[in-house]
């Protein structure tokens, strides 16, 4: 049996405040990852330049933090890999 580590990602677009549906998706992914001793990855999908909202990335990270969702990898991760934004998307 394959024993690969579980890695889930949440990839919101920085087009405004994080809404309840996004919080629900992030929470489900986070809980699934933690139940299986895996990692929760935050990847900001900057693909809609026309709707980009300044400071939305910070709002998303702050909202997840307020909900108790800890980012293991990606944007806003503590003590792990930090991804950066690159022309319309993120890179890992």
mmCIF file with all atom_site columns, C-alpha atoms in Angstrom, residues 7-85:
data_model
loop_
_atom_site.group_PDB
_atom_site.id
_atom_site.type_symbol
_atom_site.label_atom_id
_atom_site.label_alt_id
_atom_site.label_comp_id
_atom_site.label_asym_id
_atom_site.label_entity_id
_atom_site.label_seq_id
_atom_site.pdbx_PDB_ins_code
_atom_site.Cartn_x
_atom_site.Cartn_y
_atom_site.Cartn_z
_atom_site.occupancy
_atom_site.B_iso_or_equiv
_atom_site.pdbx_formal_charge
_atom_site.auth_seq_id
_atom_site.auth_comp_id
_atom_site.auth_asym_id
_atom_site.auth_atom_id
_atom_site.pdbx_PDB_model_num
ATOM 1  C CA . UNK A 1 7  ? -1.115  17.321 1.050   1.00 0.00 ? 7  UNK A CA 1
ATOM 2  C CA . UNK A 1 8  ? -4.188  19.466 0.439   1.00 0.00 ? 8  UNK A CA 1
ATOM 3  C CA . UNK A 1 9  ? -4.336  22.978 -0.930  1.00 0.00 ? 9  UNK A CA 1
ATOM 4  C CA . UNK A 1 10 ? -6.676  25.898 -0.778  1.00 0.00 ? 10 UNK A CA 1
ATOM 5  C CA . UNK A 1 11 ? -6.264  28.283 -3.712  1.00 0.00 ? 11 UNK A CA 1
ATOM 6  C CA . UNK A 1 12 ? -8.473  31.363 -3.420  1.00 0.00 ? 12 UNK A CA 1
ATOM 7  C CA . UNK A 1 13 ? -8.265  34.246 -5.852  1.00 0.00 ? 13 UNK A CA 1
ATOM 8  C CA . UNK A 1 14 ? -7.277  37.623 -4.340  1.00 0.00 ? 14 UNK A CA 1
ATOM 9  C CA . UNK A 1 15 ? -10.394 39.365 -5.642  1.00 0.00 ? 15 UNK A CA 1
ATOM 10 C CA . UNK A 1 16 ? -11.811 40.527 -2.315  1.00 0.00 ? 16 UNK A CA 1
ATOM 11 C CA . UNK A 1 17 ? -12.751 39.267 1.133   1.00 0.00 ? 17 UNK A CA 1
ATOM 12 C CA . UNK A 1 18 ? -12.804 35.550 1.855   1.00 0.00 ? 18 UNK A CA 1
ATOM 13 C CA . UNK A 1 19 ? -16.446 34.468 1.858   1.00 0.00 ? 19 UNK A CA 1
ATOM 14 C CA . UNK A 1 20 ? -18.078 31.718 3.932   1.00 0.00 ? 20 UNK A CA 1
ATOM 15 C CA . UNK A 1 21 ? -17.890 29.162 1.108   1.00 0.00 ? 21 UNK A CA 1
ATOM 16 C CA . UNK A 1 22 ? -14.151 29.667 0.882   1.00 0.00 ? 22 UNK A CA 1
ATOM 17 C CA . UNK A 1 23 ? -13.794 29.348 4.653   1.00 0.00 ? 23 UNK A CA 1
ATOM 18 C CA . UNK A 1 24 ? -15.796 26.091 4.551   1.00 0.00 ? 24 UNK A CA 1
ATOM 19 C CA . UNK A 1 25 ? -13.576 24.658 1.796   1.00 0.00 ? 25 UNK A CA 1
ATOM 20 C CA . UNK A 1 26 ? -10.406 25.691 3.631   1.00 0.00 ? 26 UNK A CA 1
ATOM 21 C CA . UNK A 1 27 ? -11.700 24.184 6.884   1.00 0.00 ? 27 UNK A CA 1
ATOM 22 C CA . UNK A 1 28 ? -12.628 20.848 5.263   1.00 0.00 ? 28 UNK A CA 1
ATOM 23 C CA . UNK A 1 29 ? -9.221  20.651 3.577   1.00 0.00 ? 29 UNK A CA 1
ATOM 24 C CA . UNK A 1 30 ? -7.412  21.610 6.774   1.00 0.00 ? 30 UNK A CA 1
ATOM 25 C CA . UNK A 1 31 ? -9.287  19.060 8.906   1.00 0.00 ? 31 UNK A CA 1
ATOM 26 C CA . UNK A 1 32 ? -8.740  16.304 6.350   1.00 0.00 ? 32 UNK A CA 1
ATOM 27 C CA . UNK A 1 33 ? -5.012  17.042 6.217   1.00 0.00 ? 33 UNK A CA 1
ATOM 28 C CA . UNK A 1 34 ? -4.639  17.098 9.989   1.00 0.00 ? 34 UNK A CA 1
ATOM 29 C CA . UNK A 1 35 ? -6.661  13.889 10.463  1.00 0.00 ? 35 UNK A CA 1
ATOM 30 C CA . UNK A 1 36 ? -4.221  12.143 8.116   1.00 0.00 ? 36 UNK A CA 1
ATOM 31 C CA . UNK A 1 37 ? -1.097  13.865 9.510   1.00 0.00 ? 37 UNK A CA 1
ATOM 32 C CA . UNK A 1 38 ? -0.679  15.882 6.329   1.00 0.00 ? 38 UNK A CA 1
ATOM 33 C CA . UNK A 1 39 ? -0.063  19.458 5.259   1.00 0.00 ? 39 UNK A CA 1
ATOM 34 C CA . UNK A 1 40 ? -2.428  22.317 4.452   1.00 0.00 ? 40 UNK A CA 1
ATOM 35 C CA . UNK A 1 41 ? -1.089  24.464 1.600   1.00 0.00 ? 41 UNK A CA 1
ATOM 36 C CA . UNK A 1 42 ? -2.248  27.990 0.792   1.00 0.00 ? 42 UNK A CA 1
ATOM 37 C CA . UNK A 1 43 ? -1.708  28.955 -2.832  1.00 0.00 ? 43 UNK A CA 1
ATOM 38 C CA . UNK A 1 44 ? -2.989  32.329 -3.958  1.00 0.00 ? 44 UNK A CA 1
ATOM 39 C CA . UNK A 1 45 ? -4.358  32.081 -7.503  1.00 0.00 ? 45 UNK A CA 1
ATOM 40 C CA . UNK A 1 46 ? -3.716  35.468 -9.076  1.00 0.00 ? 46 UNK A CA 1
ATOM 41 C CA . UNK A 1 47 ? -5.259  34.691 -12.464 1.00 0.00 ? 47 UNK A CA 1
ATOM 42 C CA . UNK A 1 48 ? -7.939  37.395 -12.663 1.00 0.00 ? 48 UNK A CA 1
ATOM 43 C CA . UNK A 1 49 ? -5.925  40.614 -12.948 1.00 0.00 ? 49 UNK A CA 1
ATOM 44 C CA . UNK A 1 50 ? -8.983  42.734 -13.770 1.00 0.00 ? 50 UNK A CA 1
ATOM 45 C CA . UNK A 1 51 ? -10.617 41.883 -10.416 1.00 0.00 ? 51 UNK A CA 1
ATOM 46 C CA . UNK A 1 52 ? -7.444  41.919 -8.288  1.00 0.00 ? 52 UNK A CA 1
ATOM 47 C CA . UNK A 1 53 ? -7.949  43.648 -4.919  1.00 0.00 ? 53 UNK A CA 1
ATOM 48 C CA . UNK A 1 54 ? -4.970  45.212 -3.182  1.00 0.00 ? 54 UNK A CA 1
ATOM 49 C CA . UNK A 1 55 ? -4.378  43.671 0.280   1.00 0.00 ? 55 UNK A CA 1
ATOM 50 C CA . UNK A 1 56 ? -6.734  40.731 -0.433  1.00 0.00 ? 56 UNK A CA 1
ATOM 51 C CA . UNK A 1 57 ? -3.899  38.250 0.128   1.00 0.00 ? 57 UNK A CA 1
ATOM 52 C CA . UNK A 1 58 ? -3.313  39.645 3.620   1.00 0.00 ? 58 UNK A CA 1
ATOM 53 C CA . UNK A 1 59 ? -7.055  39.570 4.348   1.00 0.00 ? 59 UNK A CA 1
ATOM 54 C CA . UNK A 1 60 ? -7.243  35.907 3.275   1.00 0.00 ? 60 UNK A CA 1
ATOM 55 C CA . UNK A 1 61 ? -4.272  34.932 5.464   1.00 0.00 ? 61 UNK A CA 1
ATOM 56 C CA . UNK A 1 62 ? -5.650  36.910 8.427   1.00 0.00 ? 62 UNK A CA 1
ATOM 57 C CA . UNK A 1 63 ? -9.097  35.328 8.004   1.00 0.00 ? 63 UNK A CA 1
ATOM 58 C CA . UNK A 1 64 ? -7.690  31.809 7.964   1.00 0.00 ? 64 UNK A CA 1
ATOM 59 C CA . UNK A 1 65 ? -5.575  32.619 11.008  1.00 0.00 ? 65 UNK A CA 1
ATOM 60 C CA . UNK A 1 66 ? -8.638  34.005 12.836  1.00 0.00 ? 66 UNK A CA 1
ATOM 61 C CA . UNK A 1 67 ? -10.440 30.699 12.099  1.00 0.00 ? 67 UNK A CA 1
ATOM 62 C CA . UNK A 1 68 ? -7.545  28.754 13.621  1.00 0.00 ? 68 UNK A CA 1
ATOM 63 C CA . UNK A 1 69 ? -6.428  27.312 10.277  1.00 0.00 ? 69 UNK A CA 1
ATOM 64 C CA . UNK A 1 70 ? -2.645  27.046 10.296  1.00 0.00 ? 70 UNK A CA 1
ATOM 65 C CA . UNK A 1 71 ? -0.842  27.166 6.960   1.00 0.00 ? 71 UNK A CA 1
ATOM 66 C CA . UNK A 1 72 ? 1.852   24.494 6.696   1.00 0.00 ? 72 UNK A CA 1
ATOM 67 C CA . UNK A 1 73 ? 3.180   25.473 3.289   1.00 0.00 ? 73 UNK A CA 1
ATOM 68 C CA . UNK A 1 74 ? 2.717   28.318 0.849   1.00 0.00 ? 74 UNK A CA 1
ATOM 69 C CA . UNK A 1 75 ? 1.751   31.932 1.322   1.00 0.00 ? 75 UNK A CA 1
ATOM 70 C CA . UNK A 1 76 ? 1.821   32.818 5.012   1.00 0.00 ? 76 UNK A CA 1
ATOM 71 C CA . UNK A 1 77 ? 3.442   29.580 6.191   1.00 0.00 ? 77 UNK A CA 1
ATOM 72 C CA . UNK A 1 78 ? 5.473   29.708 9.365   1.00 0.00 ? 78 UNK A CA 1
ATOM 73 C CA . UNK A 1 79 ? 8.833   27.880 9.385   1.00 0.00 ? 79 UNK A CA 1
ATOM 74 C CA . UNK A 1 80 ? 8.202   26.130 6.071   1.00 0.00 ? 80 UNK A CA 1
ATOM 75 C CA . UNK A 1 81 ? 8.316   26.795 2.356   1.00 0.00 ? 81 UNK A CA 1
ATOM 76 C CA . UNK A 1 82 ? 7.037   30.237 1.311   1.00 0.00 ? 82 UNK A CA 1
ATOM 77 C CA . UNK A 1 83 ? 5.712   30.436 -2.202  1.00 0.00 ? 83 UNK A CA 1
ATOM 78 C CA . UNK A 1 84 ? 5.759   33.584 -4.231  1.00 0.00 ? 84 UNK A CA 1
ATOM 79 C CA . UNK A 1 85 ? 3.488   35.034 -6.843  1.00 0.00 ? 85 UNK A CA 1
#
